[in-house]
Coordinates of C-alpha atoms and ligand atoms in Angstrom, one line a residue:
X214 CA 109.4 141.8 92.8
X215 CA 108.2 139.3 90.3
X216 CA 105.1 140.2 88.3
X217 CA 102.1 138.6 89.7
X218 CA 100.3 136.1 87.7
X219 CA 96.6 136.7 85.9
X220 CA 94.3 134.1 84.5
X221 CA 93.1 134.8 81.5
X222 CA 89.5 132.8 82.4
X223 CA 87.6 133.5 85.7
X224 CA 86.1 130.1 86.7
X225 CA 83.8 129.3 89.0
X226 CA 82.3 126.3 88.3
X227 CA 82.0 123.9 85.2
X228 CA 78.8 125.6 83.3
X229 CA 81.0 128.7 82.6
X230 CA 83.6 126.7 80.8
X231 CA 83.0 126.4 77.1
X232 CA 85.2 123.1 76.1
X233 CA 86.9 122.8 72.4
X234 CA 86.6 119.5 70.6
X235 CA 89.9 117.9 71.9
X236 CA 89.1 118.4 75.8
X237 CA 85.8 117.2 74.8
X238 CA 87.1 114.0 73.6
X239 CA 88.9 113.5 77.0
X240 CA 86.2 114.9 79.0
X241 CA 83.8 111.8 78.1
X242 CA 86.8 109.5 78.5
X243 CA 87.3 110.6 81.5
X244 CA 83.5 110.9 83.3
X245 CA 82.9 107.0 81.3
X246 CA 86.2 106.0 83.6
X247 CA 87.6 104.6 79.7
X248 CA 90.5 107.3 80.1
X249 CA 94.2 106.0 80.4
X250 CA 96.2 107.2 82.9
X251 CA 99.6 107.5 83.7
X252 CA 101.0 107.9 87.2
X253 CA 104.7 108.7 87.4
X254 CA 106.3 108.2 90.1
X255 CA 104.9 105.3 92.0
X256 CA 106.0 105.9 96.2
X257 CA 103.6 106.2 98.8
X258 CA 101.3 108.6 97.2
X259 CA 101.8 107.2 93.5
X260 CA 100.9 103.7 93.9
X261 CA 97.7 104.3 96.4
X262 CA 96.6 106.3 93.7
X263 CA 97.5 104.2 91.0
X264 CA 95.7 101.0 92.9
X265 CA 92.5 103.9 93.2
X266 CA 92.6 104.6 89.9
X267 CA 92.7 101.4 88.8
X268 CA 89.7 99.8 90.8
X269 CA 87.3 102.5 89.6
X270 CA 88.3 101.8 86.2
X271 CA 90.3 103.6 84.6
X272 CA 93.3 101.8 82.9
X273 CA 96.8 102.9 84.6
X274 CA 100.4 103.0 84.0
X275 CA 102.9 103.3 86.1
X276 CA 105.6 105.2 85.6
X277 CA 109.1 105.0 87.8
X278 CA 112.7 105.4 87.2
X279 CA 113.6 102.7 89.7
X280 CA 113.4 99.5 88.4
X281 CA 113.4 97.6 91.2
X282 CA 109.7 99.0 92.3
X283 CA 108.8 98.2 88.5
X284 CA 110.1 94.9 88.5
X285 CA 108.7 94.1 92.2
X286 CA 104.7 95.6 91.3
X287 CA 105.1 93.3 87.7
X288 CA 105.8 90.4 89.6
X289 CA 102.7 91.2 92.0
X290 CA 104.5 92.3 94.7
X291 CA 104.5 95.4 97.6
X292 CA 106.8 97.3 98.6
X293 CA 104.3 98.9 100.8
X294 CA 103.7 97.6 104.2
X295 CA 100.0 98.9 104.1
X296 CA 99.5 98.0 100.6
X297 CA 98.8 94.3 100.3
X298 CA 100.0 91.8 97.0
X299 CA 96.5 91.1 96.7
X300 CA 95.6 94.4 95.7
X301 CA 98.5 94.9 93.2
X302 CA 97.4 91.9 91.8
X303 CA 93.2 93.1 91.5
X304 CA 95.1 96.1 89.9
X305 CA 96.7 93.8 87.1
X306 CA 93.7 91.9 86.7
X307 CA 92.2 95.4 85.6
X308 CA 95.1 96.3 83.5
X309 CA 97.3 98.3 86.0
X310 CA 100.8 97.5 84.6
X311 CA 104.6 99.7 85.7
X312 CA 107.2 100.0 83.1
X313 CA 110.1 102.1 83.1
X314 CA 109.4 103.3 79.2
X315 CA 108.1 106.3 79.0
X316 CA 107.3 106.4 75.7
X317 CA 103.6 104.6 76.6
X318 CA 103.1 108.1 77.9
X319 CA 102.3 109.3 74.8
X320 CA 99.1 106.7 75.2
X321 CA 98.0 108.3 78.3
X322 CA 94.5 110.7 78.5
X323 CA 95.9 112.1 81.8
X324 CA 99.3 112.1 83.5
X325 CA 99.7 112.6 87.0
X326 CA 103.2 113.7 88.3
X327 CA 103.6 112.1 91.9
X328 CA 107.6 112.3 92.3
X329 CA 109.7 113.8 95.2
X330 CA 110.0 117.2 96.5
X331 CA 112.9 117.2 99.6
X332 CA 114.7 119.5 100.6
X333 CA 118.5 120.4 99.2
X334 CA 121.6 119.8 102.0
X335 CA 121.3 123.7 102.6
X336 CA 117.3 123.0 103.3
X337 CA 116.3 124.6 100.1
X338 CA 114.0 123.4 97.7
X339 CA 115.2 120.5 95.1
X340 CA 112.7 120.3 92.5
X341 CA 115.2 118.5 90.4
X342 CA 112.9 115.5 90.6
X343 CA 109.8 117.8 89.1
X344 CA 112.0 119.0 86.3
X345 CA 113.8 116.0 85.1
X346 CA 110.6 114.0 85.3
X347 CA 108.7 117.0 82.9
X348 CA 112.0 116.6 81.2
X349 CA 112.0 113.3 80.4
X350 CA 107.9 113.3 79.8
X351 CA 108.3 116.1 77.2
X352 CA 108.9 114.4 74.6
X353 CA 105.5 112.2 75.0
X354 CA 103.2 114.8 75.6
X355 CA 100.2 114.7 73.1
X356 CA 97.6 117.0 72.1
X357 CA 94.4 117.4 74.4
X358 CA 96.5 115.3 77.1
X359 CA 96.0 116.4 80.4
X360 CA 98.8 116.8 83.3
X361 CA 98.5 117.0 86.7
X362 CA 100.9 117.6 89.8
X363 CA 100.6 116.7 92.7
X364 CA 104.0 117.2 94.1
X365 CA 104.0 119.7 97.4
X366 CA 105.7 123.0 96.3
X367 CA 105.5 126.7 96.5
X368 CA 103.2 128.2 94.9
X369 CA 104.0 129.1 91.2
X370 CA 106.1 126.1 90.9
X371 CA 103.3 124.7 88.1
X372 CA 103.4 127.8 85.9
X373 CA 107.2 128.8 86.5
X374 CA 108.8 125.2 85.9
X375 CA 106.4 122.7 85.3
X376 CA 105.1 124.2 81.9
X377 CA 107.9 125.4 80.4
X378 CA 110.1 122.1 81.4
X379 CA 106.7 120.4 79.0
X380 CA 106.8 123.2 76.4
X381 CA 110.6 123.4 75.5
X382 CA 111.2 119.7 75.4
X383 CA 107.6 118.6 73.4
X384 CA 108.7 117.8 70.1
X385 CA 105.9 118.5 68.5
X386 CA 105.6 122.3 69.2
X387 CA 102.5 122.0 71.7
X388 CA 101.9 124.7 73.8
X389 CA 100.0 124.8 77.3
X390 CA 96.3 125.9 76.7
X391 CA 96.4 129.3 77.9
X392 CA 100.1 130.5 76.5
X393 CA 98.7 132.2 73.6
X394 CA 98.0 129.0 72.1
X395 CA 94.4 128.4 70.5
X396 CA 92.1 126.0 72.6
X397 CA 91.1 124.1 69.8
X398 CA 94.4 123.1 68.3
X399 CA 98.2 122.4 69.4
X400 CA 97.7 122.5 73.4
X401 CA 97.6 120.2 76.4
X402 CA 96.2 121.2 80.1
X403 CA 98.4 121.7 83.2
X404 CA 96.8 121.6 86.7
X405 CA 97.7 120.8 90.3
X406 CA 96.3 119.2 92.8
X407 CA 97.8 118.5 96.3
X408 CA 98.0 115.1 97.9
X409 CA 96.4 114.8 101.3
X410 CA 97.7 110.9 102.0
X411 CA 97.8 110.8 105.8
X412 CA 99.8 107.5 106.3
X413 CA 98.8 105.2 109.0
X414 CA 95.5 107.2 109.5
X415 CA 92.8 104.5 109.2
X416 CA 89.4 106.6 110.8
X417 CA 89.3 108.5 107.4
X418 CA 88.5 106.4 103.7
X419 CA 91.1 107.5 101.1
X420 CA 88.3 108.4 99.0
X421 CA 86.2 110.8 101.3
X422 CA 89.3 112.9 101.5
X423 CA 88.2 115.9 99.6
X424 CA 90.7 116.3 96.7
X425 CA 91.8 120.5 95.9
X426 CA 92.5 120.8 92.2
X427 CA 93.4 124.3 90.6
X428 CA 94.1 124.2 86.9
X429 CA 95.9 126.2 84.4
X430 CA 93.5 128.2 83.0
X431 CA 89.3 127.2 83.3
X432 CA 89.4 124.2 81.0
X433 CA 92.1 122.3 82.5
X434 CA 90.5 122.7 85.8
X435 CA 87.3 121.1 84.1
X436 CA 89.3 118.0 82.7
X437 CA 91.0 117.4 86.6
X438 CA 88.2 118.1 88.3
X439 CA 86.5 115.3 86.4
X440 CA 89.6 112.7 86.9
X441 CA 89.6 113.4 90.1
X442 CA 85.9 113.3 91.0
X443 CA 86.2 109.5 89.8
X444 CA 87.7 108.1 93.0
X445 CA 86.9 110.8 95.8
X446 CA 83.6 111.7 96.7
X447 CA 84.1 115.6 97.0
X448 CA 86.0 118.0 94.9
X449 CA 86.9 121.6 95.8
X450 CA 88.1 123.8 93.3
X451 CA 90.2 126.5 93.7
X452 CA 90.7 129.5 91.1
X453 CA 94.6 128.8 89.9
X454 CA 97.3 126.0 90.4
X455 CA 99.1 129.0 92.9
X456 CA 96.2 128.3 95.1
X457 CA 95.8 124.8 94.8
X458 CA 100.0 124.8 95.5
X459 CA 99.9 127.3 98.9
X460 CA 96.5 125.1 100.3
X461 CA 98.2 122.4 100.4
X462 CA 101.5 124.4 102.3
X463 CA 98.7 126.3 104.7
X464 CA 97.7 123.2 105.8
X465 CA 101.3 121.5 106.6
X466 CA 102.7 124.8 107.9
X467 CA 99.6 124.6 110.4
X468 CA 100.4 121.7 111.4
X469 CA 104.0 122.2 112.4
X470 CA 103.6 125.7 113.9
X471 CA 101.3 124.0 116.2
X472 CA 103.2 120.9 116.8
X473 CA 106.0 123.9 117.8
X474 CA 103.1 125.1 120.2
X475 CA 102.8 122.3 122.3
X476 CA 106.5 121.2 121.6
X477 CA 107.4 124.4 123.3
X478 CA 104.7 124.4 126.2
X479 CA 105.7 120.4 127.0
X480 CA 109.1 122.1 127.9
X481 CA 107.7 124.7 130.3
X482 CA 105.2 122.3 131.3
X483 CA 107.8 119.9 132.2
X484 CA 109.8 122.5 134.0
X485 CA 106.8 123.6 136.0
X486 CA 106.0 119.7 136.9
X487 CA 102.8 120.0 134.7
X488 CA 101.2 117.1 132.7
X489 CA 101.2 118.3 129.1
X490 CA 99.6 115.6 127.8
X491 CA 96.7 115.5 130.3
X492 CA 96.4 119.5 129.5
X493 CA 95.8 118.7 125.9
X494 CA 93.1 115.7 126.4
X495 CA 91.6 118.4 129.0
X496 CA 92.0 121.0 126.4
X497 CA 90.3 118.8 123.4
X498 CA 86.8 118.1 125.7
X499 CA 86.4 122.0 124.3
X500 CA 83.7 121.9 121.7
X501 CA 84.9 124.9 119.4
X502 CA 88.2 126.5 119.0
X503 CA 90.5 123.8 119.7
X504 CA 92.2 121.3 117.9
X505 CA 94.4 118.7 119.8
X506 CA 98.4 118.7 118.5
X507 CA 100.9 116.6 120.6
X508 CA 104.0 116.9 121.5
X509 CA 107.1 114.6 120.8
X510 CA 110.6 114.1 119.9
X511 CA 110.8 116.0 116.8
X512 CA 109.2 116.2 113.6
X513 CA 109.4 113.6 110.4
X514 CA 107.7 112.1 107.5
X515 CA 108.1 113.4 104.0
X516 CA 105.9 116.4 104.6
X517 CA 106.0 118.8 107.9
X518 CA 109.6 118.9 108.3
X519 CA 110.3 119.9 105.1
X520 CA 107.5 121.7 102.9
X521 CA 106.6 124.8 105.1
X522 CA 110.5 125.8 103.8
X523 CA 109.3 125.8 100.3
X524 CA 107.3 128.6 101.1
X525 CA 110.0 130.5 103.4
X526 CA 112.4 130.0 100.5
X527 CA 109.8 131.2 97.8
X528 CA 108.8 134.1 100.4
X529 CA 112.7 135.6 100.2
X530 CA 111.7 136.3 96.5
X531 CA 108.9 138.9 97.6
X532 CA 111.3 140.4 100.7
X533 CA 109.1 138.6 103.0
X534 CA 110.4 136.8 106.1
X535 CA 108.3 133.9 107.0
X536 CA 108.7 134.6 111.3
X537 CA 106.2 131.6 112.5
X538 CA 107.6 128.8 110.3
X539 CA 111.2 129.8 111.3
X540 CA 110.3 130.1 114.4
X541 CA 108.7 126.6 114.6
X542 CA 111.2 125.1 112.8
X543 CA 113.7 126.1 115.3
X544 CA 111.5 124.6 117.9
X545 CA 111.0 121.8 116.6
X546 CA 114.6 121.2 115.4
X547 CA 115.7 120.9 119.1
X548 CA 113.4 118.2 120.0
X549 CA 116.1 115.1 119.4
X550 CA 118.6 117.3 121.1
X551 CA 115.9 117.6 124.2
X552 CA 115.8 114.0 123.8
X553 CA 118.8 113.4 124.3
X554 CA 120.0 115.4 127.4
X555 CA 116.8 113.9 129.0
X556 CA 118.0 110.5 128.3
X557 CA 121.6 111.7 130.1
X558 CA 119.9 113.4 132.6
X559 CA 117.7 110.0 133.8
X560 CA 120.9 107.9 133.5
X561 CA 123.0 110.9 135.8
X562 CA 120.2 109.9 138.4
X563 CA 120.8 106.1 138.2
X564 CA 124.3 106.9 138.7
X565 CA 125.3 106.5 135.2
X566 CA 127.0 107.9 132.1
X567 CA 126.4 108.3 128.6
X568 CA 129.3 107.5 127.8
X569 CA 129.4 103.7 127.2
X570 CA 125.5 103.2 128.1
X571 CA 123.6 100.7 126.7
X572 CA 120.2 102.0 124.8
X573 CA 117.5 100.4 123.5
X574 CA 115.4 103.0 121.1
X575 CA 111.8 101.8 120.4
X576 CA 110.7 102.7 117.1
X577 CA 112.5 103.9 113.7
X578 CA 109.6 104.9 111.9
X579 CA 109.1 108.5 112.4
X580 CA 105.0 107.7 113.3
X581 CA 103.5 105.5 115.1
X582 CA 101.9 101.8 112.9
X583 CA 103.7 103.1 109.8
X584 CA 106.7 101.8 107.6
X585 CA 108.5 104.9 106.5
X586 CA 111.5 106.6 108.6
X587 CA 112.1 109.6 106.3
X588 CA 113.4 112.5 108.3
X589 CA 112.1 110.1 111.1
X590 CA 113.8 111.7 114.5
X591 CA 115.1 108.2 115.7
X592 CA 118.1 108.6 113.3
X593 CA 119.2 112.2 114.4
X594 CA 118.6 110.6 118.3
X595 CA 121.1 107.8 117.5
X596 CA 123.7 110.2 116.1
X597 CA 123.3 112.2 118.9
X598 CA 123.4 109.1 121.1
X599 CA 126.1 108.1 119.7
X600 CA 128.4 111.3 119.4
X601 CA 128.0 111.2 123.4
X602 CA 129.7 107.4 123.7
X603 CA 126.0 105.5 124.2
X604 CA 125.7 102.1 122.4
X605 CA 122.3 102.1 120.6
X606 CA 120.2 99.3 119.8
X607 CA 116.6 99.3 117.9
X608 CA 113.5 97.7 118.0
X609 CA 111.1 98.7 115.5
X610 CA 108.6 95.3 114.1
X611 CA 108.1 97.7 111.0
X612 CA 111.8 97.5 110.2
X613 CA 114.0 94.5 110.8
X614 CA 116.7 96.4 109.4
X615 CA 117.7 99.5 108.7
X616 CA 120.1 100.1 105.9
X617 CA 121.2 103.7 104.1
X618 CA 119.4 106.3 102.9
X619 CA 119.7 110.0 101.9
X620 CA 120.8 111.4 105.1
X621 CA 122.1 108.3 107.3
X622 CA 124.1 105.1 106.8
X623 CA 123.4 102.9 109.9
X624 CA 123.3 98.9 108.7
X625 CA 121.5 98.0 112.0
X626 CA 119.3 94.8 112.7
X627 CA 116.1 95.4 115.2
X628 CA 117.0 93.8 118.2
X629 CA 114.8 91.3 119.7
X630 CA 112.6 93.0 122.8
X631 CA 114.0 90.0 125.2
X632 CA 115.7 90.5 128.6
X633 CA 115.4 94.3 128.7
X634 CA 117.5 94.6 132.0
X635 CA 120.7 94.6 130.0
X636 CA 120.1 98.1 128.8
X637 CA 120.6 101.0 131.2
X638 CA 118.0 102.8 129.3
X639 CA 115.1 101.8 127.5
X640 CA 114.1 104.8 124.9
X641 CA 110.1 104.9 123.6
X642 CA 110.8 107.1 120.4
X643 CA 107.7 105.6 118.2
X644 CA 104.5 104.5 119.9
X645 CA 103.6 102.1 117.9
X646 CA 100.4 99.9 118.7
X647 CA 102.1 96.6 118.6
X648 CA 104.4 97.2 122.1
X649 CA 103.1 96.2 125.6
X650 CA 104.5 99.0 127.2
X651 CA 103.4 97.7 130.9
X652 CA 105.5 95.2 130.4
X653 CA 108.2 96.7 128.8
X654 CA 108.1 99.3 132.1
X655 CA 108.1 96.2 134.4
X656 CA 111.1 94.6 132.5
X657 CA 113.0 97.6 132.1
X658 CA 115.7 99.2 134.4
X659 CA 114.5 103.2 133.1
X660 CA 112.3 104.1 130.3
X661 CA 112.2 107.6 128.6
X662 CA 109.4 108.1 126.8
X663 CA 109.1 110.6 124.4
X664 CA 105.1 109.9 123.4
X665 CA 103.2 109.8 126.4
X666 CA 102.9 105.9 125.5
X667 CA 103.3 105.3 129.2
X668 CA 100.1 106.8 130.0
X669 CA 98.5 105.5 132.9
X670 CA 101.6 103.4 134.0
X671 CA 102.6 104.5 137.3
X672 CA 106.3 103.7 137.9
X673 CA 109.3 105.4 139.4
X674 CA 111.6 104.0 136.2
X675 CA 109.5 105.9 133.8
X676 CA 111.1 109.7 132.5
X677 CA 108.4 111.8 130.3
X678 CA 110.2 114.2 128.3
Ligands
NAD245 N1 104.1 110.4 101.6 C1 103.1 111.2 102.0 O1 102.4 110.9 102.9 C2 102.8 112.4 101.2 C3 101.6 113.1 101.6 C4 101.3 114.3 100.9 C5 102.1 114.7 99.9 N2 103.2 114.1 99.6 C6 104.0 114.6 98.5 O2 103.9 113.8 97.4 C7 105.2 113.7 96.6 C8 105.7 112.3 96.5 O3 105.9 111.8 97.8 P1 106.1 110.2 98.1 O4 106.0 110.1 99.6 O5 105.2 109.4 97.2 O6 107.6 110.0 97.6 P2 108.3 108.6 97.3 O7 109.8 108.9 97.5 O8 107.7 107.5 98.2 O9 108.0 108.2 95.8 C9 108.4 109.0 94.7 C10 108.6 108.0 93.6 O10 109.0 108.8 92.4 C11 110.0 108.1 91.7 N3 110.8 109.0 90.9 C12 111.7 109.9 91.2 N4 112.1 110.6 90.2 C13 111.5 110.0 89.1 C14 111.5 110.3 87.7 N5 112.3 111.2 87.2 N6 110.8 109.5 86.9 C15 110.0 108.6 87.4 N7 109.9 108.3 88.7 C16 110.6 109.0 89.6 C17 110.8 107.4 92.8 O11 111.6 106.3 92.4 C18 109.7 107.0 93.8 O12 109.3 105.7 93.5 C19 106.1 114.6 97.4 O13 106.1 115.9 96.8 C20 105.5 114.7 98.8 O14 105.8 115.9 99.4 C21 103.6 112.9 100.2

């Protein structure tokens, strides 16, 4: 068993916190909003907070390795559906520029780490992006500067890799503040602080999202908390960057033991001729107790899928089986294949076979109104599709074409939603806003739907699954 970790400082809140002269100097940079501030990593969490930063203030850099998204934010443009040119360009009017050098790190006040955490091909963790970017950032790293992560991990990720990635490469000798280094002198701060971007959610400001920050050690926890409480209108912080790192897995693995819940009763519930769906909206009218989850055709997105196996992987460390996120996992892991032999299934009782049908899938994205298909369960449904004889086609007005990426290689063009009855099966995988689905029942010769987007369309051609 690995020895436990002990702060040094118990911290509470701010007044305990006696700060030395060089996190003072940051400290007033930071509450006057005059700090710079480097973002590395610029995706969908690194550029919305980049384009936050930036209109509250503060004077940003970003930071990426790919030079297209560089080149394409110093020309003014987005490479984020949801994010519009004209904001990039309010951004560079307040200074926001992207470079690929990271030697204007060593400018920064603050640096926060927003880069990929997926999962390797044998669905363990591959922080190789967290270390290579501390790698790479070492050499920058100035006195008094403050680093934050906000990369979902397992929880000791900061203090076992993070830090020493940033000590051994700093050529200057620095030391985290807290390693036996004197606060006054020679140090830099090291805190984490979990992202909470829920895309495509519009009911909830980005800035009333309350933002978690646990730092290494009291004073770094001070200089975060500070950044942070620039751009969202509540703080919370927690004792230690362990805790900041396993709040931010609680609340994913919540979310996709539940999503396993309902996954799981859709299947009985299906089975026993009972409406899941109008269960759940029955179940929601509960004041207390209940939170609504829905069922679907698997689980994407950057974040469910993937980060609750941080933890079972980091868990194997302490001898400790994780049994509800395996468990989940597994449920949830059948849902294309569920998918599928309901799609077979609808086209046995139209006196069909999969093997040469004609499918339409509606939607790539793995959620509904968003532009982002990672670990999206449309592209394990088309392989499946496929390995079965079907021909599949896509629709999806967020993606006119779908090219390569980590895990697939398709080079398909969305197919225009005209003259439906040449498919023998229309397949709803995304619900996105922008579909008329009675019409698309009307034109159709079979739908499955996978979301419940049929709701309150009565029609013999439509197959919930
Ligand atoms: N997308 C979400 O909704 C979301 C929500 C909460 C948390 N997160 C977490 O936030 C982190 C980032 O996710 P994301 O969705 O923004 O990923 P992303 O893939 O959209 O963006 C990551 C960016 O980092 C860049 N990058 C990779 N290695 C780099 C390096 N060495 N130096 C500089 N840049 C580098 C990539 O080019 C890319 O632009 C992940 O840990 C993820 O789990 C994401």
């Amino acid at each position: 068993m690995p020895n436990s970790y002990k702060p040094k400082i118990s911290q509470t809140n701010s007044s305990q916190t006696v700060l030395p002269r060089i996190a003072q100097e940051r400290l007033a940079r930071l509450q006057a909003r005059t700090a710079r501030i480097g973002v590395i990593g610029l995706g969908y969490v690194g550029l919305p907070l980049s384009l936050l930063l930036s209109e509250a203030g503060f004077e940003v850099t970003g930071f990426d390795n790919d030079t297209k998204k560089v080149n394409d934010l110093e020309a003014g443009r987005s490479y984020i559906l949801r994010i519009l040119p004209a904001e990039i360009a309010a951004a560079r009017q307040k200074g926001f520029s992207a470079t690929t050098n990271f030697a204007r790190l060593a400018d920064q006040d603050a640096i926060v780490l927003c880069v990929p955490t997926p999962l390797t091909q044998h669905r363990e963790p591959d922080l190789s992006f967290v270390v290579n970017t501390a790698k790479v950032a070492a050499p920058w790293i100035r006195e008094g500067q403050l680093v934050v992560l906000e990369s979902t991990t397992y929880p000791g990720t900061t203090e076992e890799l993070l830090i020493p990635a940033l000590e051994e490469g700093n050529t200057q000798g620095l030391k985290v503040q807290g390693s036996g280094a004197a606060a006054d002198r020679g140090v830099f701060y090291v805190a984490f602080s979990p992202e909470r971007e829920d895309p495509g959610n519009v009911t909830v400001a980005r800035r009333d999202i309350p933002k978690v920050v646990g730092g290494h050690e009291a004073i770094a926890t001070e200089l975060a908390t500070t950044l942070y409480q620039g751009i969202f209108a509540q703080t919370v912080r927690v004792s230690s960057t362990r805790v900041a790192e396993m709040t931010k897995l609680l609340e994913n693995i919540y979310r996709c033991v539940n999503i396993a819940l309902v996954n799981e009763l859709k299947l009985l519930s299906l089975r026993m001729g009972v409406d899941i769906w109008e269960v759940i909206d029955a179940a929601a009218t509960k004041p207390f107790g209940f939170q609504p989850f829905y069922p679907g055709p698997g689980l994407g997105g950057h974040c469910i899928p993937i980060d609750p196996f941080y933890l079972s992987w980091k868990a194997r460390e302490y001898d400790f089986n994780t049994r509800f996120i395996e468990l989940a996992g597994e449920v949830n892991e059948a849902m294309p294949a569920h998918v599928v032999q309901s799609v077979a299934k609808a086209l046995n009782e139209h006196k069909k076979s999969m093997n040469g049908a004609r499918i339409l899938m509606l939607g790539m994205a793995y959620k509904k109104d968003i532009d982002d298909l990672r670990e999206s369960p449309s592209l394990t449904v088309i392989e499946l599709l496929r390995e079965q004889g079907a021909e599949v086609l896509y629709n999806d007005p967020y993606f006119p074409t779908v090219g390569r990426g980590r895990h697939y290689n398709l080079n398909m063009t969305s197919t225009p939603l005209t003259d439906l009855q040449q498919y023998d099966c229309v397949l709803i995988m995304t619900d996105h806003s922008d579909y008329d689905y009675a019409a698309i029942v009307t034109e159709s010769k079979l739908v499955v739907d996978t979301r419940n987007a049929t709701k309150g369309i009565a029609s013999e051609k439509i197959v919930r699954c």
